[in-house]
mmCIF file of C-alpha atoms in Angstrom:
data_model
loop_
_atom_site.group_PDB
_atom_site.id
_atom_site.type_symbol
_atom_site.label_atom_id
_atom_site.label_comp_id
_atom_site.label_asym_id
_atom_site.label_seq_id
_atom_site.Cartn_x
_atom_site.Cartn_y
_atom_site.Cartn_z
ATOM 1 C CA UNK A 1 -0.475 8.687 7.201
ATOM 2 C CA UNK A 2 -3.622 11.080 6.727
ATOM 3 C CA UNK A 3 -5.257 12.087 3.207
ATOM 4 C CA UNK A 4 -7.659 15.046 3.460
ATOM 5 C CA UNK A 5 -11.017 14.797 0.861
ATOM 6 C CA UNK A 6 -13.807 17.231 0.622
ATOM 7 C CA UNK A 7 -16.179 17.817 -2.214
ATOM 8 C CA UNK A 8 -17.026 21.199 -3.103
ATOM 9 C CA UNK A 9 -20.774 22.922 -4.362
ATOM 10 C CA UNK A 10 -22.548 25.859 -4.268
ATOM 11 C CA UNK A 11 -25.142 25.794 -1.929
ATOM 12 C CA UNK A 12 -27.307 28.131 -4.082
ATOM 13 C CA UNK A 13 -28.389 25.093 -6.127
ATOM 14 C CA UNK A 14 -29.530 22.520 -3.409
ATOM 15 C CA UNK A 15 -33.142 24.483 -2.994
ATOM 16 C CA UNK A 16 -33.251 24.967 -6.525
ATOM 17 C CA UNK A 17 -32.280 21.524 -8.480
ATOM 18 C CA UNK A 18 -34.165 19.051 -6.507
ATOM 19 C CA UNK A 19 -32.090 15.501 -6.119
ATOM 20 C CA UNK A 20 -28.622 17.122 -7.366
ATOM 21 C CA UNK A 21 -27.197 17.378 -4.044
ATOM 22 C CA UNK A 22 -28.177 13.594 -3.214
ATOM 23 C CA UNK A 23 -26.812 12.742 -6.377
ATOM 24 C CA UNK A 24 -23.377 14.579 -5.965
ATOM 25 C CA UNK A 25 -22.999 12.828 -1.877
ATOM 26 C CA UNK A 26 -23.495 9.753 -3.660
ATOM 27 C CA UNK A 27 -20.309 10.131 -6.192
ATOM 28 C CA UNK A 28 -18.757 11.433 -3.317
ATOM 29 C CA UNK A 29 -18.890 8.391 -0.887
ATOM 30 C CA UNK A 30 -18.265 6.326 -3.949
ATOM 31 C CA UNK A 31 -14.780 8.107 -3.859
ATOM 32 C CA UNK A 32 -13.998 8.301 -0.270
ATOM 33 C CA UNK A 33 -14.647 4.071 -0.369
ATOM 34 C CA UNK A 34 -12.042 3.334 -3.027
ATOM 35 C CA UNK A 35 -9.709 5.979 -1.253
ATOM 36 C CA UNK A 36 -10.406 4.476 2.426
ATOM 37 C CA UNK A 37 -9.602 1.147 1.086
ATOM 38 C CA UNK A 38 -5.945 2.385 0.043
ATOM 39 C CA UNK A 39 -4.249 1.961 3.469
ATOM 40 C CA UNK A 40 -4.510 5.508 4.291
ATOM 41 C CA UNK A 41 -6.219 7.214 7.288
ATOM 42 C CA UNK A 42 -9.037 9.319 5.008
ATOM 43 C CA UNK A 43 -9.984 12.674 6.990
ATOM 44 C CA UNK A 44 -13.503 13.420 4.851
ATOM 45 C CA UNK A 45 -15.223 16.523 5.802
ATOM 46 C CA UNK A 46 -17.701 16.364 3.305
ATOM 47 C CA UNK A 47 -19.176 18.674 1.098
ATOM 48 C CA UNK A 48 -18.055 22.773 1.113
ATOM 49 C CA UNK A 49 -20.464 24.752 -0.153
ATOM 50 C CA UNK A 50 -20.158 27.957 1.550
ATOM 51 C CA UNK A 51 -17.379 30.418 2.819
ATOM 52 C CA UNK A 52 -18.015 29.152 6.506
ATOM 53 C CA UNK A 53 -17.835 25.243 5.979
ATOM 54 C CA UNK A 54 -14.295 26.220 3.799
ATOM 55 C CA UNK A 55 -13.107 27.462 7.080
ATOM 56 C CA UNK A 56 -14.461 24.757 9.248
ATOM 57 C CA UNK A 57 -12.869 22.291 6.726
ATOM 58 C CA UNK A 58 -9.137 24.024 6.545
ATOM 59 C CA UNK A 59 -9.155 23.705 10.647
ATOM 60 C CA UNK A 60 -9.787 20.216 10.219
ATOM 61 C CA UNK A 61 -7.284 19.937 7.573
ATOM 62 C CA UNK A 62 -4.725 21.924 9.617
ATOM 63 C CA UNK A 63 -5.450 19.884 13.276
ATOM 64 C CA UNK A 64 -5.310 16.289 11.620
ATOM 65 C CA UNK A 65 -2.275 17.141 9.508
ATOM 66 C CA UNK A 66 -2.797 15.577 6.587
ATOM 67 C CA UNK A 67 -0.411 14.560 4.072
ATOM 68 C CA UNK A 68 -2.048 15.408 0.647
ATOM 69 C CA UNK A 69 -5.636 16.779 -0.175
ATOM 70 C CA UNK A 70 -8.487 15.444 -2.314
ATOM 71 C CA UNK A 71 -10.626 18.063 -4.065
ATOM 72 C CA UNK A 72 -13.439 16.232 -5.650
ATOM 73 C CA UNK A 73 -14.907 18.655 -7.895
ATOM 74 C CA UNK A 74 -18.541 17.750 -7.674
ATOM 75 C CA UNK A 75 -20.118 20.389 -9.766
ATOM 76 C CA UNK A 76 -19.474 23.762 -10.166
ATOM 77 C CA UNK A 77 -18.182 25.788 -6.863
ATOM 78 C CA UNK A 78 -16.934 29.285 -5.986
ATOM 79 C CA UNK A 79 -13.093 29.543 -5.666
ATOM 80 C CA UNK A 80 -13.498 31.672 -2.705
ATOM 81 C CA UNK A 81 -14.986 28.580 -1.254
ATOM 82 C CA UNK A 82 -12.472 26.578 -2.464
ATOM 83 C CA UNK A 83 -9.046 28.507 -1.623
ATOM 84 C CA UNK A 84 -9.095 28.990 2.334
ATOM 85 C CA UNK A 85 -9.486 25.364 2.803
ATOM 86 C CA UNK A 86 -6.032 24.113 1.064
ATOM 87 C CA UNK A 87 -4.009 27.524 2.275
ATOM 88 C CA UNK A 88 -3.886 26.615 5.666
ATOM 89 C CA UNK A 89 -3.318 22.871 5.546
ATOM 90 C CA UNK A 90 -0.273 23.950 2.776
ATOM 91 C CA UNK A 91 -0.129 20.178 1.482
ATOM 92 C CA UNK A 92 -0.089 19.102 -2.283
ATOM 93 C CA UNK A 93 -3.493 19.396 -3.393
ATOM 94 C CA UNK A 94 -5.272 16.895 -6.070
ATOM 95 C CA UNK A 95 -7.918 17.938 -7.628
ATOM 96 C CA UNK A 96 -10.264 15.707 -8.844
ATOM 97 C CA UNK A 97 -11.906 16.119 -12.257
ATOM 98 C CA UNK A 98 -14.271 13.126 -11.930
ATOM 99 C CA UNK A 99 -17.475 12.653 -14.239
ATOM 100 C CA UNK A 100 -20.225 10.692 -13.150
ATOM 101 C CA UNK A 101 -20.181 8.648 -16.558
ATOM 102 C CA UNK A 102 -18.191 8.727 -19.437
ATOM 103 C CA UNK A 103 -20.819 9.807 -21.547
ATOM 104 C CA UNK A 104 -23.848 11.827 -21.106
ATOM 105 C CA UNK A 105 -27.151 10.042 -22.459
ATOM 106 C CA UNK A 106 -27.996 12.817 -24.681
ATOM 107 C CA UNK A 107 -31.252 11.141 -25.850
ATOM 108 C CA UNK A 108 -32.462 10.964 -22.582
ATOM 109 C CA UNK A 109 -31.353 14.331 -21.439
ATOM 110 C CA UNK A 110 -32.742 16.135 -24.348
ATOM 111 C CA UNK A 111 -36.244 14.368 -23.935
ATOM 112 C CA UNK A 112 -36.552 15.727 -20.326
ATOM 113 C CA UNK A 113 -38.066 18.672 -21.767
ATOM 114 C CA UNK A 114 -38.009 20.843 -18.410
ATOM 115 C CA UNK A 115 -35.205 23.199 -18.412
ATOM 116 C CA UNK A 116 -35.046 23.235 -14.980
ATOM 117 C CA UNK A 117 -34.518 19.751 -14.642
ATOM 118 C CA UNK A 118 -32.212 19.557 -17.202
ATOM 119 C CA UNK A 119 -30.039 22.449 -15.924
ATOM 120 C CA UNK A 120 -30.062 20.348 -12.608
ATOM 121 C CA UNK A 121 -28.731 17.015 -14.884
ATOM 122 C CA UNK A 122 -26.042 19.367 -16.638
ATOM 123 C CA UNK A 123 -24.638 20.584 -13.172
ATOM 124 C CA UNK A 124 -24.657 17.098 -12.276
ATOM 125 C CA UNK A 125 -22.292 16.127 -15.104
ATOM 126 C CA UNK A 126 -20.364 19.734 -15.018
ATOM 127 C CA UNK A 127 -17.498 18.512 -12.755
ATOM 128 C CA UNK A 128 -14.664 20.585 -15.323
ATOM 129 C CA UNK A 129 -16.276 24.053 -15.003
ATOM 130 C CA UNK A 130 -14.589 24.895 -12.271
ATOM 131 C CA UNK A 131 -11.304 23.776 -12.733
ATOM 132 C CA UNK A 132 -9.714 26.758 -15.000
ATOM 133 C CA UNK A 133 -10.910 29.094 -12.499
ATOM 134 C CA UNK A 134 -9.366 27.183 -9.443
ATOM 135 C CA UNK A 135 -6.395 26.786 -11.396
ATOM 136 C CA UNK A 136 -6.139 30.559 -12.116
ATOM 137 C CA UNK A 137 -6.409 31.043 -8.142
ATOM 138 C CA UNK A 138 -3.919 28.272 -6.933
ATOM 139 C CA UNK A 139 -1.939 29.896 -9.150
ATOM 140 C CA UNK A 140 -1.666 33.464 -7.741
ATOM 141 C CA UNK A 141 -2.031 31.532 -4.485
ATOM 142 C CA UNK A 142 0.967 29.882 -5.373
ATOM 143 C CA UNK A 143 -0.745 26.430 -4.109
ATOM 144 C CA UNK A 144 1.210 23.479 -5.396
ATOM 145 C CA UNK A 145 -2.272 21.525 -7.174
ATOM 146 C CA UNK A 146 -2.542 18.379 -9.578
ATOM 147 C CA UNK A 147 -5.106 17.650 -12.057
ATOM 148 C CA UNK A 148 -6.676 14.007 -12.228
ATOM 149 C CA UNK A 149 -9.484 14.054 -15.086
ATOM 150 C CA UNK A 150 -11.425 11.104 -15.873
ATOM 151 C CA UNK A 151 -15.254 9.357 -14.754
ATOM 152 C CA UNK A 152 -15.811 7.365 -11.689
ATOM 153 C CA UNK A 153 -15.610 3.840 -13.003
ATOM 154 C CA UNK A 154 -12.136 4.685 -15.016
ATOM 155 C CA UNK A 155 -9.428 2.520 -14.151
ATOM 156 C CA UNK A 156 -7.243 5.205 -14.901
ATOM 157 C CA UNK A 157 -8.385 7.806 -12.027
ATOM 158 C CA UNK A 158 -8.173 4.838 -9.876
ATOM 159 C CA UNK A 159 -4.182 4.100 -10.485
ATOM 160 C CA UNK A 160 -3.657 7.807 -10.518
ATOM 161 C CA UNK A 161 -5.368 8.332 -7.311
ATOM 162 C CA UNK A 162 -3.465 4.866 -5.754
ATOM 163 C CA UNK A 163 -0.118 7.100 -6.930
ATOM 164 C CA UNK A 164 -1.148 9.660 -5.345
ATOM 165 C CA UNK A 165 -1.917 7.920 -1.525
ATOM 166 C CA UNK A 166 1.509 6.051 -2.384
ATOM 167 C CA UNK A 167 3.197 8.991 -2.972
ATOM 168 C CA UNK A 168 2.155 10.599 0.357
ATOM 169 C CA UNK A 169 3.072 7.595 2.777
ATOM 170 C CA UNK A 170 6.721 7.679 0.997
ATOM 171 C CA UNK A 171 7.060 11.826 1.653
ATOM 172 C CA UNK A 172 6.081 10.562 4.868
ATOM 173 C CA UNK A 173 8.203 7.851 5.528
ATOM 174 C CA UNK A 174 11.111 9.522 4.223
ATOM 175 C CA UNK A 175 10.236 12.395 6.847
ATOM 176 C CA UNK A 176 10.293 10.094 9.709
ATOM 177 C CA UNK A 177 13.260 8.203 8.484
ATOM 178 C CA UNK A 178 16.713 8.117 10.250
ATOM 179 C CA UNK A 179 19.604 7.993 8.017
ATOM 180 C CA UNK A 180 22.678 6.277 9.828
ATOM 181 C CA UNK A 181 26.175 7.336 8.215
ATOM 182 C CA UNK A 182 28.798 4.840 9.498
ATOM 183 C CA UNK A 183 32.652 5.522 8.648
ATOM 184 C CA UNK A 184 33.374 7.978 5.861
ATOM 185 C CA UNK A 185 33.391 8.884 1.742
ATOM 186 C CA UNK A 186 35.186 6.443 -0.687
ATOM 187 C CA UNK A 187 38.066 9.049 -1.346
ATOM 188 C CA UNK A 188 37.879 10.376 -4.689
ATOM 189 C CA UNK A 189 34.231 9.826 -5.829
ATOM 190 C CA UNK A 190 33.158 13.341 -6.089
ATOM 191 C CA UNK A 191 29.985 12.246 -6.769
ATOM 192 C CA UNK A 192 28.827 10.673 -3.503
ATOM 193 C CA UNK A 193 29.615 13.824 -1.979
ATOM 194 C CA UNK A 194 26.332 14.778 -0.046
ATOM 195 C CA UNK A 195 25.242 17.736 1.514
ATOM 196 C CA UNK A 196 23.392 16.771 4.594
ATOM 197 C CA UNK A 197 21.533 19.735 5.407
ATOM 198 C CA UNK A 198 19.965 20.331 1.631
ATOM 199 C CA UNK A 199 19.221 16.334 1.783
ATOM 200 C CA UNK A 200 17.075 17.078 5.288
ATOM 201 C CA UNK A 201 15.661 20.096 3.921
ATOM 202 C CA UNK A 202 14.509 18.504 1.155
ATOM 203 C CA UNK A 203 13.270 15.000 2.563
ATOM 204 C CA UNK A 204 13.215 15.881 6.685
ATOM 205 C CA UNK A 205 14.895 12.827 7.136
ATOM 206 C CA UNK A 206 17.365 12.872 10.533
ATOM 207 C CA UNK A 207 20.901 11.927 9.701
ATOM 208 C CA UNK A 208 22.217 9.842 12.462
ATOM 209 C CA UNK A 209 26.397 10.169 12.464
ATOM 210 C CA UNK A 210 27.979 6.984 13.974
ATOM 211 C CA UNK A 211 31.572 5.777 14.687
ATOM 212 C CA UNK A 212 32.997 2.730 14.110
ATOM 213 C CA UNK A 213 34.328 2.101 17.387
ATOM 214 C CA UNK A 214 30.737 1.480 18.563
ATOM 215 C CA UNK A 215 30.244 -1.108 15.499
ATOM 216 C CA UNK A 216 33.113 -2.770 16.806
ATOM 217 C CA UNK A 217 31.916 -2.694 20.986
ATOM 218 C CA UNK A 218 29.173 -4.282 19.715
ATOM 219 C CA UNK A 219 30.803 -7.022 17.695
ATOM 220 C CA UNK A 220 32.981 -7.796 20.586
ATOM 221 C CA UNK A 221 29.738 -8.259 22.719
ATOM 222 C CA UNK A 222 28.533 -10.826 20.390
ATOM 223 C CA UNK A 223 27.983 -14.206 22.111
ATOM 224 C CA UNK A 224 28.142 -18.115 19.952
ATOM 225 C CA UNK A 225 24.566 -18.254 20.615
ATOM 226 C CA UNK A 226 23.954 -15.243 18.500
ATOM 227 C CA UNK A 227 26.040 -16.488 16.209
ATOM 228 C CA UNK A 228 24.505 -19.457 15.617
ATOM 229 C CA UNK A 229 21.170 -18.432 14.970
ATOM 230 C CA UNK A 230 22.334 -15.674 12.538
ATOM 231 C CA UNK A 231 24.288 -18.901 10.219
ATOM 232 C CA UNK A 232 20.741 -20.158 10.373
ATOM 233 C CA UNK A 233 19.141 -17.205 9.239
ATOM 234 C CA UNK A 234 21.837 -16.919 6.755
ATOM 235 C CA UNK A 235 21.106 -20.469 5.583
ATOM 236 C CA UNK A 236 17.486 -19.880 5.706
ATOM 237 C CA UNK A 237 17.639 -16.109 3.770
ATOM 238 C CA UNK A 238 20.373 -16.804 1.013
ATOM 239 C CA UNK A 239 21.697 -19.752 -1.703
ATOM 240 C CA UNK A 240 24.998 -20.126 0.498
ATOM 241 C CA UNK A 241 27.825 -21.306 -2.249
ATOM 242 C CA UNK A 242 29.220 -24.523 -1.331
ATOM 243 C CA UNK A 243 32.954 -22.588 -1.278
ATOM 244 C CA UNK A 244 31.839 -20.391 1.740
ATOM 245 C CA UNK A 245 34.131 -21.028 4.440
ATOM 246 C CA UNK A 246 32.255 -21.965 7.952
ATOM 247 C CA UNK A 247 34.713 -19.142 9.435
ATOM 248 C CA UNK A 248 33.785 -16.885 6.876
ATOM 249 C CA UNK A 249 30.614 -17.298 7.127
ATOM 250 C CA UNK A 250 30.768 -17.522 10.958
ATOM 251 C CA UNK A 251 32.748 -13.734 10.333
ATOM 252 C CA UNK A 252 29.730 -12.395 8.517
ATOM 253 C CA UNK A 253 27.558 -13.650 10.758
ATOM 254 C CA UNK A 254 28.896 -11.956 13.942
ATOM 255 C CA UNK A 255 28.755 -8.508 12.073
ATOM 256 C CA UNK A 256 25.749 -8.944 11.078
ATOM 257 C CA UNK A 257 24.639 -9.522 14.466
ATOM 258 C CA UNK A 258 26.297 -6.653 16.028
ATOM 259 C CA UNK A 259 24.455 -4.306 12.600
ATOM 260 C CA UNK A 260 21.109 -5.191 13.953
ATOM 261 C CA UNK A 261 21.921 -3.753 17.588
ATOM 262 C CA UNK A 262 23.651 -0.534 15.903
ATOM 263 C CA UNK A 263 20.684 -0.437 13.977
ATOM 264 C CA UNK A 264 17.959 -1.095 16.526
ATOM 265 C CA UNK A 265 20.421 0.976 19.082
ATOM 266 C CA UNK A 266 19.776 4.374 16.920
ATOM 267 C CA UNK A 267 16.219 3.701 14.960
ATOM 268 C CA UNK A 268 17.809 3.656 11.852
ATOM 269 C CA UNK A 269 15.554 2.954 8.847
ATOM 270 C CA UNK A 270 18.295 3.087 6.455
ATOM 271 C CA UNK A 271 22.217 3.724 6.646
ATOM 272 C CA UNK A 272 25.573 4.721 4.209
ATOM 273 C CA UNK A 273 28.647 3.400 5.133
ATOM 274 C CA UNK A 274 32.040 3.452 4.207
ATOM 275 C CA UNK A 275 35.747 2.724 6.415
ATOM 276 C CA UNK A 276 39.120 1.813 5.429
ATOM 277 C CA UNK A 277 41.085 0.248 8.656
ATOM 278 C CA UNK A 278 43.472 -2.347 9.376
ATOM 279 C CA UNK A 279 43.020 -5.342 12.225
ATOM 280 C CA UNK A 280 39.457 -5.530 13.381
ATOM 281 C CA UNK A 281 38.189 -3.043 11.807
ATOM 282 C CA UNK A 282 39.061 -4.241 8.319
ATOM 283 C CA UNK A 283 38.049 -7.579 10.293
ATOM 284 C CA UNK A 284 34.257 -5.408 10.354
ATOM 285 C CA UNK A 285 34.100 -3.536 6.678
ATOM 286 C CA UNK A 286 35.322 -6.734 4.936
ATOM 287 C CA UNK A 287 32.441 -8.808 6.415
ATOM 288 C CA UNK A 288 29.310 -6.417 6.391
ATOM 289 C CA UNK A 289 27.697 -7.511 2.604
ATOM 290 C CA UNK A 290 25.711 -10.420 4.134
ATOM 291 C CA UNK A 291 24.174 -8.598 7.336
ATOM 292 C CA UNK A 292 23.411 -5.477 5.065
ATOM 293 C CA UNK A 293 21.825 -7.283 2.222
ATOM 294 C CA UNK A 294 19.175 -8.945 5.192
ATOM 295 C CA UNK A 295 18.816 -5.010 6.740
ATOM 296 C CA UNK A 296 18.381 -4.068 2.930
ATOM 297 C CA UNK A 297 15.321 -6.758 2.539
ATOM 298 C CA UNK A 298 14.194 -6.129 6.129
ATOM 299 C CA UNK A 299 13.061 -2.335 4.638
ATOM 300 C CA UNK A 300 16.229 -0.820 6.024
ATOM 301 C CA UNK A 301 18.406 0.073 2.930
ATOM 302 C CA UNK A 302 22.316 -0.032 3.494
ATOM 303 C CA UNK A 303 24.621 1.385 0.566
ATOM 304 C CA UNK A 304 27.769 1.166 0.468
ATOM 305 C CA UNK A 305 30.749 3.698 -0.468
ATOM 306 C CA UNK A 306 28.909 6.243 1.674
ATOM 307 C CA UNK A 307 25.891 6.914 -0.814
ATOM 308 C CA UNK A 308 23.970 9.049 0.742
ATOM 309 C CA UNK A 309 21.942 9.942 -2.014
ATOM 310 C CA UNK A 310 21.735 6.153 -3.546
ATOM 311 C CA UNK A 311 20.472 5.199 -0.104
ATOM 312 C CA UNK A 312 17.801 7.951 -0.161
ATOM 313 C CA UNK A 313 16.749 6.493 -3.438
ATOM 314 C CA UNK A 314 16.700 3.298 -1.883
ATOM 315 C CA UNK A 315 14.610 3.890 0.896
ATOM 316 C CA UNK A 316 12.062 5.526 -1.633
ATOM 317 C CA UNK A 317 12.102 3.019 -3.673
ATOM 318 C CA UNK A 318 11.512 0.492 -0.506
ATOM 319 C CA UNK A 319 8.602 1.915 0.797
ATOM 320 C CA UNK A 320 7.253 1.583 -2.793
ATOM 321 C CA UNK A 321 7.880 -1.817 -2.315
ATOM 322 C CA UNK A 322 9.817 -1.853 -5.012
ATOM 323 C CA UNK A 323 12.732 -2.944 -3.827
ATOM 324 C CA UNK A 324 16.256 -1.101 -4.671
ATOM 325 C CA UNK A 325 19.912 -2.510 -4.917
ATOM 326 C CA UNK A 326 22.955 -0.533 -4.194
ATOM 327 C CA UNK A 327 23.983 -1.297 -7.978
ATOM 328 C CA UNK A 328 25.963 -0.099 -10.868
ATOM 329 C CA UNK A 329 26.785 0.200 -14.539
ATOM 330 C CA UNK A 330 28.779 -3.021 -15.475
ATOM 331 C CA UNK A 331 28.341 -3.803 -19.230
ATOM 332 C CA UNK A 332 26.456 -3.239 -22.008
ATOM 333 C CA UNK A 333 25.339 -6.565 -24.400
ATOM 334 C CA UNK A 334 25.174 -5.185 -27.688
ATOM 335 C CA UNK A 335 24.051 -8.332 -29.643
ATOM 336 C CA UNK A 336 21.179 -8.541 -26.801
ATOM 337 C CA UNK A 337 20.311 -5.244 -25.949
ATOM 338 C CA UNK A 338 20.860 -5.859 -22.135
ATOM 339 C CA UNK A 339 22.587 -3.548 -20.014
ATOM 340 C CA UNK A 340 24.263 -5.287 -17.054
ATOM 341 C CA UNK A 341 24.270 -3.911 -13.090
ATOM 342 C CA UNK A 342 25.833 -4.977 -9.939
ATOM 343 C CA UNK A 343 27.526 -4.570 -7.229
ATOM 344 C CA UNK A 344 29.521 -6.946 -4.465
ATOM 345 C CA UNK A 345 27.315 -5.007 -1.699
ATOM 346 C CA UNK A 346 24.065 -5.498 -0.420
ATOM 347 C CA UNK A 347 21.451 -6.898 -2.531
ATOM 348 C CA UNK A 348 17.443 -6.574 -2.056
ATOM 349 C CA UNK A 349 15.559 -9.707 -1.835
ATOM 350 C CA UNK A 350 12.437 -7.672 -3.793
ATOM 351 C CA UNK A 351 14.196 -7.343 -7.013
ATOM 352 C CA UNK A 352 16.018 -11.037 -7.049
ATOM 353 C CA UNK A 353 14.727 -13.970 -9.269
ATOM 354 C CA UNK A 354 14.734 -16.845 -6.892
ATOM 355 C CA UNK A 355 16.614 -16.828 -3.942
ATOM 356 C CA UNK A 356 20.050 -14.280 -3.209
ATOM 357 C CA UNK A 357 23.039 -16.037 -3.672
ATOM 358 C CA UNK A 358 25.791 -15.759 -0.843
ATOM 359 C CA UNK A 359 28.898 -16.162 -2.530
ATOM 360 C CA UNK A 360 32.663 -15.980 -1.436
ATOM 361 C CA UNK A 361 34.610 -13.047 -2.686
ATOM 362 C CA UNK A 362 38.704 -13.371 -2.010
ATOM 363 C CA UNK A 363 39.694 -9.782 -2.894
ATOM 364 C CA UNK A 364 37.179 -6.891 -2.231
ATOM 365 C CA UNK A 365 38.396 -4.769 -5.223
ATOM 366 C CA UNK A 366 39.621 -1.152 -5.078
ATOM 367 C CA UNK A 367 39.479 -1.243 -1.119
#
């Protein structure tokens, strides 16, 4: 994932405010460092200062493809400088309201005594005298822009900066994801209703449709071998309750085996699913929880009851790295002031305290 940074200036000042260009290249690197050492690829063209280096910059922008777009607001700039190089890249752009210090010395700045020098200080220090004007423009430019105001050694700008890069890999990864949908809606819950085409126009996610025939070719293909290395991994992965059955377990396992070849099979990065069958099909939906809940902690999220929209929030909140449950309201604790969720479907490793139990369950309710 690419992040786009450029300073801008007005190149009327260099000749005329010796040192305040030096100065301003020097805040700059400071902030393309920190941002280069947020696990980003940083595209840095520098300082604009003129109408030609704005379009030079918004080619660069536009070839590299960038995700979001760093303004660092270095002093004051023209917005005609400014504008051409975010309207062709048409990415989020953040601009950064950065100060030099938190303070100006005002002593020192007063004693300088030469008004030229201390005009060449002030523009130094200046960083916010742009901003109403660029707002104004990205405005009528209708330019989606953020503000981040602070000084350089801030921890705040810092986080809000690192929420910024974060946000951009998950618009990202949620563009390049493929959503698997396996089966169909629980019938009745209005709710998980999804519409597919507003869901990829919003996060450009693929949705991958899939049939649960091929779920079960590929179960049938399973060999002992497979299976034995996937009770391991079970054993290794989860608490395994001393009341799981071998067969059971032995059940799971064999789905679960045949869900990593559907998955790898279709480059899923995340999948809803849902079936009601009888014979080996119910054989397949009633033995899924322990395979999912390893995809689910593996960074591909699996809800259940075909939520489309609870596994979009899932993968969002994976490559976070967050973690997120397929999970629901269960009870509220009064006394305690504890609200209880849960769900008998897949669990994320991320979010558990210790290690995730694996636990028999003799009637899987409501289905």
């Amino acid at each position: 994932m690419k992040v786009g940074l450029f300073a801008i200036g007005l190149d009327t000042y260099w000749p005329q405010f010796d040192g305040l260009l030096d100065n301003l290249n020097h805040y700059h690197a400071q902030i393309q460092d920190r941002i280069a050492a947020m696990g980003a690829e940083l595209v840095d063209v520098g300082m604009v200062d003129n109408p030609e280096k704005a379009q030079q910059a918004a080619d660069i922008f536009k070839r590299e493809d960038v995700e979001v777009i760093f303004l660092f607001i270095s002093t004051y700039a023209l917005s005609s400088t400014v504008l051409p190089v975010v309207q062709k890249a048409k990415v989020p752009v953040v601009m950064l309201n950065i100060q030099p210090v938190a303070q100006l010395n005002y002593d020192k700045f007063n004693a300088l005594g030469d008004k030229g020098k201390m005009t060449g200080l002030w523009l130094e220090h200046c960083q916010s005298c742009s901003l109403p004007e660029l707002a104004c423009v990205f405005n009528r430019a209708d330019i989606d822009y953020h503000v981040v105001s602070g000084y350089l050694q801030e921890d705040y700008v810092w986080q809000e900066i690192t929420d910024w890069v974060d946000a951009a890999k998950v618009a990202a990864g949620m563009r390049n994801n493929r959503v698997g949908i396996l089966g169909h809606y629980y019938n009745g819950m209005l709710d998980v209703y999804s519409d597919l085409t507003q869901q990829s126009a919003t996060f450009g996610n693929h949705f991958e449709i899939l049939e649960m025939c091929e779920l079960f070719e590929l179960r049938q293909a399973v060999t002992k071998d497979e299976i034995s290395a996937k009770v391991a991994q079970f054993h290794q992965k989860f608490n395994v309750a001393a009341e799981c059955e071998q067969s059971e377990i032995e059940r799971a396992a064999q789905t679960s085996v045949a869900l990593d070849k559907l998955i790898a099979k279709h480059k899923l990065g995340s999948m809803a699913y849902y079936y009601e069958g009888k014979g080996e099909y119910e054989n397949i939906v009633t033995s899924v929880i322990a395979g999912n809940t390893l995809l689910t902690g593996n960074n591909i999220p699996i809800a259940g009851e075909m939520e489309i929209k609870n596994v979009q929030a899932m993968k969002i909140m994976d490559l976070f790295g967050a973690g997120g449950s397929f999970s629901e309201f269960y009870l509220s604790d009064y006394k305690d002031d504890v609200v209880f969720l849960g769900h008998d479907g897949p669990a994320h490793f991320a979010i558990a305290q210790g290690e995730v139990g694996l636990v028999p369950l003799p009637v899987y309710h409501g289905k």
